[in-house]
GROMACS .gro file of C-alpha atoms in nm:
model
  255
    1UNK     CA    1  -2.437  -5.242   1.729
    2UNK     CA    2  -2.183  -5.419   1.508
    3UNK     CA    3  -2.269  -5.573   1.172
    4UNK     CA    4  -2.124  -5.658   0.833
    5UNK     CA    5  -2.171  -5.394   0.565
    6UNK     CA    6  -2.352  -5.468   0.240
    7UNK     CA    7  -2.204  -5.370  -0.095
    8UNK     CA    8  -2.420  -5.058  -0.120
    9UNK     CA    9  -2.245  -4.928   0.195
   10UNK     CA   10  -1.885  -4.978   0.077
   11UNK     CA   11  -1.838  -4.617  -0.032
   12UNK     CA   12  -1.973  -4.505   0.306
   13UNK     CA   13  -1.695  -4.720   0.453
   14UNK     CA   14  -1.438  -4.555   0.227
   15UNK     CA   15  -1.555  -4.205   0.325
   16UNK     CA   16  -1.536  -4.299   0.695
   17UNK     CA   17  -1.179  -4.431   0.656
   18UNK     CA   18  -1.081  -4.127   0.447
   19UNK     CA   19  -1.210  -3.886   0.712
   20UNK     CA   20  -1.038  -4.062   1.003
   21UNK     CA   21  -0.702  -4.099   0.827
   22UNK     CA   22  -0.697  -3.733   0.730
   23UNK     CA   23  -0.792  -3.645   1.087
   24UNK     CA   24  -0.488  -3.824   1.231
   25UNK     CA   25  -0.204  -3.590   1.335
   26UNK     CA   26   0.065  -3.863   1.352
   27UNK     CA   27   0.379  -3.694   1.219
   28UNK     CA   28   0.509  -4.024   1.076
   29UNK     CA   29   0.215  -4.032   0.833
   30UNK     CA   30   0.281  -3.761   0.578
   31UNK     CA   31   0.002  -3.629   0.357
   32UNK     CA   32   0.163  -3.810   0.063
   33UNK     CA   33   0.157  -4.146   0.245
   34UNK     CA   34  -0.202  -4.091   0.353
   35UNK     CA   35  -0.307  -4.012  -0.003
   36UNK     CA   36  -0.123  -4.316  -0.139
   37UNK     CA   37  -0.301  -4.544   0.111
   38UNK     CA   38  -0.641  -4.394   0.035
   39UNK     CA   39  -0.595  -4.398  -0.342
   40UNK     CA   40  -0.518  -4.770  -0.335
   41UNK     CA   41  -0.811  -4.836  -0.102
   42UNK     CA   42  -1.054  -4.643  -0.323
   43UNK     CA   43  -0.953  -4.844  -0.631
   44UNK     CA   44  -1.001  -5.175  -0.450
   45UNK     CA   45  -1.287  -5.085  -0.216
   46UNK     CA   46  -1.512  -5.364  -0.351
   47UNK     CA   47  -1.247  -5.632  -0.289
   48UNK     CA   48  -1.257  -5.594   0.089
   49UNK     CA   49  -1.494  -5.711   0.362
   50UNK     CA   50  -1.628  -5.476   0.631
   51UNK     CA   51  -1.759  -5.483   0.985
   52UNK     CA   52  -1.879  -5.154   1.131
   53UNK     CA   53  -1.990  -5.032   1.470
   54UNK     CA   54  -2.286  -4.796   1.497
   55UNK     CA   55  -2.425  -4.571   1.767
   56UNK     CA   56  -2.659  -4.340   1.580
   57UNK     CA   57  -2.402  -4.326   1.297
   58UNK     CA   58  -2.093  -4.529   1.210
   59UNK     CA   59  -1.828  -4.484   1.481
   60UNK     CA   60  -1.585  -4.769   1.412
   61UNK     CA   61  -1.481  -4.995   1.126
   62UNK     CA   62  -1.276  -5.306   1.055
   63UNK     CA   63  -1.170  -5.353   0.691
   64UNK     CA   64  -1.015  -5.683   0.584
   65UNK     CA   65  -0.892  -5.868   0.276
   66UNK     CA   66  -1.149  -6.137   0.199
   67UNK     CA   67  -0.907  -6.396   0.066
   68UNK     CA   68  -0.645  -6.374   0.342
   69UNK     CA   69  -0.838  -6.235   0.644
   70UNK     CA   70  -0.565  -5.972   0.677
   71UNK     CA   71  -0.687  -5.660   0.858
   72UNK     CA   72  -0.629  -5.351   0.643
   73UNK     CA   73  -0.787  -5.090   0.875
   74UNK     CA   74  -0.924  -5.089   1.228
   75UNK     CA   75  -1.038  -4.736   1.305
   76UNK     CA   76  -1.259  -4.575   1.569
   77UNK     CA   77  -1.372  -4.213   1.592
   78UNK     CA   78  -1.165  -4.013   1.842
   79UNK     CA   79  -1.460  -3.930   2.065
   80UNK     CA   80  -1.553  -4.301   2.088
   81UNK     CA   81  -1.209  -4.444   2.165
   82UNK     CA   82  -1.137  -4.625   2.493
   83UNK     CA   83  -1.489  -4.770   2.489
   84UNK     CA   84  -1.385  -5.121   2.372
   85UNK     CA   85  -1.526  -5.061   2.023
   86UNK     CA   86  -1.205  -5.178   1.855
   87UNK     CA   87  -1.193  -5.493   2.070
   88UNK     CA   88  -1.562  -5.561   2.000
   89UNK     CA   89  -1.503  -5.532   1.625
   90UNK     CA   90  -1.215  -5.778   1.659
   91UNK     CA   91  -1.433  -6.020   1.857
   92UNK     CA   92  -1.701  -6.025   1.584
   93UNK     CA   93  -1.432  -6.069   1.319
   94UNK     CA   94  -1.274  -6.361   1.511
   95UNK     CA   95  -1.614  -6.532   1.544
   96UNK     CA   96  -1.673  -6.497   1.170
   97UNK     CA   97  -1.328  -6.635   1.091
   98UNK     CA   98  -1.390  -6.940   1.311
   99UNK     CA   99  -1.725  -7.009   1.142
  100UNK     CA  100  -1.545  -6.989   0.806
  101UNK     CA  101  -1.281  -7.237   0.932
  102UNK     CA  102  -1.018  -6.966   0.888
  103UNK     CA  103  -0.723  -7.054   1.109
  104UNK     CA  104  -0.536  -6.724   1.136
  105UNK     CA  105  -0.593  -6.349   1.116
  106UNK     CA  106  -0.302  -6.116   1.039
  107UNK     CA  107  -0.240  -5.744   1.075
  108UNK     CA  108   0.045  -5.499   1.031
  109UNK     CA  109   0.045  -5.306   1.357
  110UNK     CA  110   0.153  -4.941   1.340
  111UNK     CA  111   0.248  -4.855   1.700
  112UNK     CA  112  -0.056  -5.048   1.830
  113UNK     CA  113   0.123  -5.362   1.950
  114UNK     CA  114  -0.015  -5.341   2.306
  115UNK     CA  115  -0.372  -5.324   2.177
  116UNK     CA  116  -0.335  -5.631   1.957
  117UNK     CA  117  -0.138  -5.826   2.220
  118UNK     CA  118  -0.420  -5.758   2.467
  119UNK     CA  119  -0.662  -5.904   2.211
  120UNK     CA  120  -0.475  -6.233   2.173
  121UNK     CA  121  -0.244  -6.153   1.882
  122UNK     CA  122   0.121  -6.259   1.869
  123UNK     CA  123   0.416  -6.101   1.692
  124UNK     CA  124   0.531  -6.297   1.388
  125UNK     CA  125   0.879  -6.146   1.382
  126UNK     CA  126   1.080  -5.836   1.455
  127UNK     CA  127   0.939  -5.484   1.427
  128UNK     CA  128   1.053  -5.324   1.100
  129UNK     CA  129   1.043  -4.979   0.947
  130UNK     CA  130   0.812  -4.907   0.654
  131UNK     CA  131   0.848  -4.555   0.509
  132UNK     CA  132   1.004  -4.462   0.843
  133UNK     CA  133   0.711  -4.603   1.044
  134UNK     CA  134   0.765  -4.894   1.290
  135UNK     CA  135   0.550  -5.189   1.180
  136UNK     CA  136   0.496  -5.522   1.357
  137UNK     CA  137   0.356  -5.820   1.167
  138UNK     CA  138   0.108  -5.986   1.403
  139UNK     CA  139  -0.122  -6.288   1.390
  140UNK     CA  140  -0.416  -6.433   1.579
  141UNK     CA  141  -0.449  -6.812   1.578
  142UNK     CA  142  -0.825  -6.864   1.562
  143UNK     CA  143  -0.852  -7.235   1.639
  144UNK     CA  144  -0.601  -7.247   1.923
  145UNK     CA  145  -0.885  -7.304   2.170
  146UNK     CA  146  -0.972  -7.635   2.003
  147UNK     CA  147  -0.663  -7.802   2.150
  148UNK     CA  148  -0.767  -8.085   2.382
  149UNK     CA  149  -1.127  -8.088   2.255
  150UNK     CA  150  -1.313  -8.397   2.131
  151UNK     CA  151  -1.397  -8.396   1.758
  152UNK     CA  152  -1.537  -8.633   1.496
  153UNK     CA  153  -1.330  -8.690   1.181
  154UNK     CA  154  -1.486  -8.824   0.860
  155UNK     CA  155  -1.210  -9.014   0.680
  156UNK     CA  156  -1.170  -8.973   0.303
  157UNK     CA  157  -0.803  -9.078   0.282
  158UNK     CA  158  -0.779  -9.404   0.478
  159UNK     CA  159  -0.470  -9.568   0.622
  160UNK     CA  160  -0.293  -9.777   0.354
  161UNK     CA  161  -0.454  -9.602   0.054
  162UNK     CA  162  -0.252  -9.454  -0.232
  163UNK     CA  163  -0.184  -9.081  -0.228
  164UNK     CA  164  -0.367  -8.916  -0.524
  165UNK     CA  165  -0.077  -8.693  -0.634
  166UNK     CA  166   0.245  -8.828  -0.476
  167UNK     CA  167   0.358  -9.127  -0.680
  168UNK     CA  168   0.400  -9.460  -0.494
  169UNK     CA  169   0.319  -9.297  -0.157
  170UNK     CA  170   0.089  -9.494   0.074
  171UNK     CA  171  -0.087  -9.312   0.357
  172UNK     CA  172   0.063  -9.416   0.695
  173UNK     CA  173  -0.233  -9.254   0.873
  174UNK     CA  174  -0.601  -9.181   0.823
  175UNK     CA  175  -0.695  -8.829   0.711
  176UNK     CA  176  -1.016  -8.643   0.643
  177UNK     CA  177  -1.224  -8.355   0.771
  178UNK     CA  178  -1.390  -8.257   1.097
  179UNK     CA  179  -1.765  -8.233   1.130
  180UNK     CA  180  -1.854  -7.878   1.231
  181UNK     CA  181  -2.219  -7.788   1.282
  182UNK     CA  182  -2.153  -7.414   1.322
  183UNK     CA  183  -1.954  -7.341   1.007
  184UNK     CA  184  -2.099  -7.117   0.735
  185UNK     CA  185  -2.224  -7.267   0.408
  186UNK     CA  186  -1.933  -7.137   0.199
  187UNK     CA  187  -1.664  -7.233   0.452
  188UNK     CA  188  -1.395  -7.486   0.371
  189UNK     CA  189  -1.396  -7.812   0.565
  190UNK     CA  190  -1.144  -7.841   0.847
  191UNK     CA  191  -0.872  -8.089   0.745
  192UNK     CA  192  -0.747  -8.337   1.005
  193UNK     CA  193  -0.485  -8.609   1.043
  194UNK     CA  194  -0.553  -8.908   1.269
  195UNK     CA  195  -0.249  -9.048   1.448
  196UNK     CA  196  -0.223  -9.352   1.673
  197UNK     CA  197  -0.466  -9.562   1.463
  198UNK     CA  198  -0.283  -9.804   1.232
  199UNK     CA  199  -0.576  -9.942   1.036
  200UNK     CA  200  -0.827  -9.787   0.794
  201UNK     CA  201  -1.140  -9.635   0.951
  202UNK     CA  202  -1.440  -9.452   0.807
  203UNK     CA  203  -1.500  -9.225   1.106
  204UNK     CA  204  -1.303  -9.151   1.419
  205UNK     CA  205  -1.379  -8.970   1.745
  206UNK     CA  206  -1.069  -8.839   1.918
  207UNK     CA  207  -0.897  -8.539   2.070
  208UNK     CA  208  -0.709  -8.254   1.903
  209UNK     CA  209  -0.349  -8.284   2.025
  210UNK     CA  210  -0.190  -8.043   1.777
  211UNK     CA  211  -0.253  -7.790   1.503
  212UNK     CA  212  -0.043  -7.728   1.193
  213UNK     CA  213  -0.038  -7.376   1.050
  214UNK     CA  214   0.093  -7.299   0.703
  215UNK     CA  215   0.258  -6.960   0.661
  216UNK     CA  216   0.062  -6.733   0.426
  217UNK     CA  217  -0.245  -6.962   0.442
  218UNK     CA  218  -0.574  -6.907   0.623
  219UNK     CA  219  -0.644  -7.276   0.682
  220UNK     CA  220  -0.489  -7.519   0.928
  221UNK     CA  221  -0.476  -7.895   0.984
  222UNK     CA  222  -0.568  -8.058   1.313
  223UNK     CA  223  -0.387  -8.359   1.455
  224UNK     CA  224  -0.638  -8.592   1.622
  225UNK     CA  225  -0.546  -8.887   1.844
  226UNK     CA  226  -0.716  -9.144   2.071
  227UNK     CA  227  -0.775  -9.050   2.434
  228UNK     CA  228  -0.470  -9.103   2.655
  229UNK     CA  229  -0.222  -9.149   2.370
  230UNK     CA  230   0.140  -9.078   2.459
  231UNK     CA  231   0.240  -8.782   2.237
  232UNK     CA  232   0.580  -8.815   2.071
  233UNK     CA  233   0.598  -8.484   1.886
  234UNK     CA  234   0.907  -8.568   1.679
  235UNK     CA  235   0.759  -8.900   1.567
  236UNK     CA  236   0.431  -8.733   1.467
  237UNK     CA  237   0.610  -8.460   1.271
  238UNK     CA  238   0.813  -8.728   1.090
  239UNK     CA  239   0.496  -8.928   1.016
  240UNK     CA  240   0.315  -8.629   0.867
  241UNK     CA  241   0.619  -8.510   0.670
  242UNK     CA  242   0.489  -8.694   0.362
  243UNK     CA  243   0.266  -8.393   0.296
  244UNK     CA  244   0.386  -8.126   0.536
  245UNK     CA  245   0.745  -8.121   0.402
  246UNK     CA  246   0.628  -7.902   0.114
  247UNK     CA  247   0.509  -7.617   0.338
  248UNK     CA  248   0.650  -7.360   0.577
  249UNK     CA  249   0.478  -7.492   0.887
  250UNK     CA  250   0.429  -7.411   1.253
  251UNK     CA  251   0.313  -7.681   1.495
  252UNK     CA  252   0.142  -7.603   1.825
  253UNK     CA  253   0.053  -7.873   2.076
  254UNK     CA  254  -0.188  -7.935   2.360
  255UNK     CA  255  -0.029  -7.935   2.705
   0.00000   0.00000   0.00000
C-alpha cells in the first residue's frame, strides 16, 4: 500500500530516513556528510511532502520539496529492494504531480542513473562531483504524454488585446488555460497558447503540438493548434517570443 503521510507521521518519516541512511555502507558517504544531511532534514521536516509504502510497517519512502517537486529522498529497506517499491512510489508521485498541473519533477541522482532512466527521467546535464560523490541532475517531464491530444482552451487573453504588463504590446495570438476535469482543487490552471487562429475567440478546441518548459519552474505552457496545421517551429517560437524571451525555455514538439 502506498499513501501520502499526514503531518502527525512526519517524524516517523524522519526516523525511517535516519535509520536507512545510517545503515548505508557507501564509502563515499562519510558519517559527517550523513549527519549534515540528516540535521538539515530534521530542521525542515515539516516543509516536505511524503509518500510511503507499507507492508505491515513502512518499507519505502519518497520525500519531496512541496514548492518545486524536487525529490529529496527515495529510500527502500534493504530486504524489500528489487520489488518495484521505488518505481511504484515514483508512479504515485507522478500521478499526483499531473493532477496538480506540475510539469516537471527533478532529482539529484547519486549513482542511481539507470534506475531513474528506466522510470522515464532524463539527464539535465553532465554528471558532477559533490563532496566527492558523482551526482546527475535529472528531470521527468510530466505532461509529455499530452502531445498530440485534443484539449479545450478557455481564452482570457484574446488575439488583438493589449498585454497587461508589456507596454504597447498587442497579443498576436489567443492565450488562456486548459480545462482539466482531473486536477486537484489547489492546482494551478494549465496555461496554453493558441497558434494558427488569427482572430479573437472565447474558447478553442485543438491539439497540443508543443510544450514549453521553463527552467527552475514546475509549470509549463502548451501550444495548441487546429487539426492538420502545418507546424513551422521557428515561426511559432518567434511568435511566442513576446513573453517567452524572458525565460530560459525548452520546447518539445509532437512528431
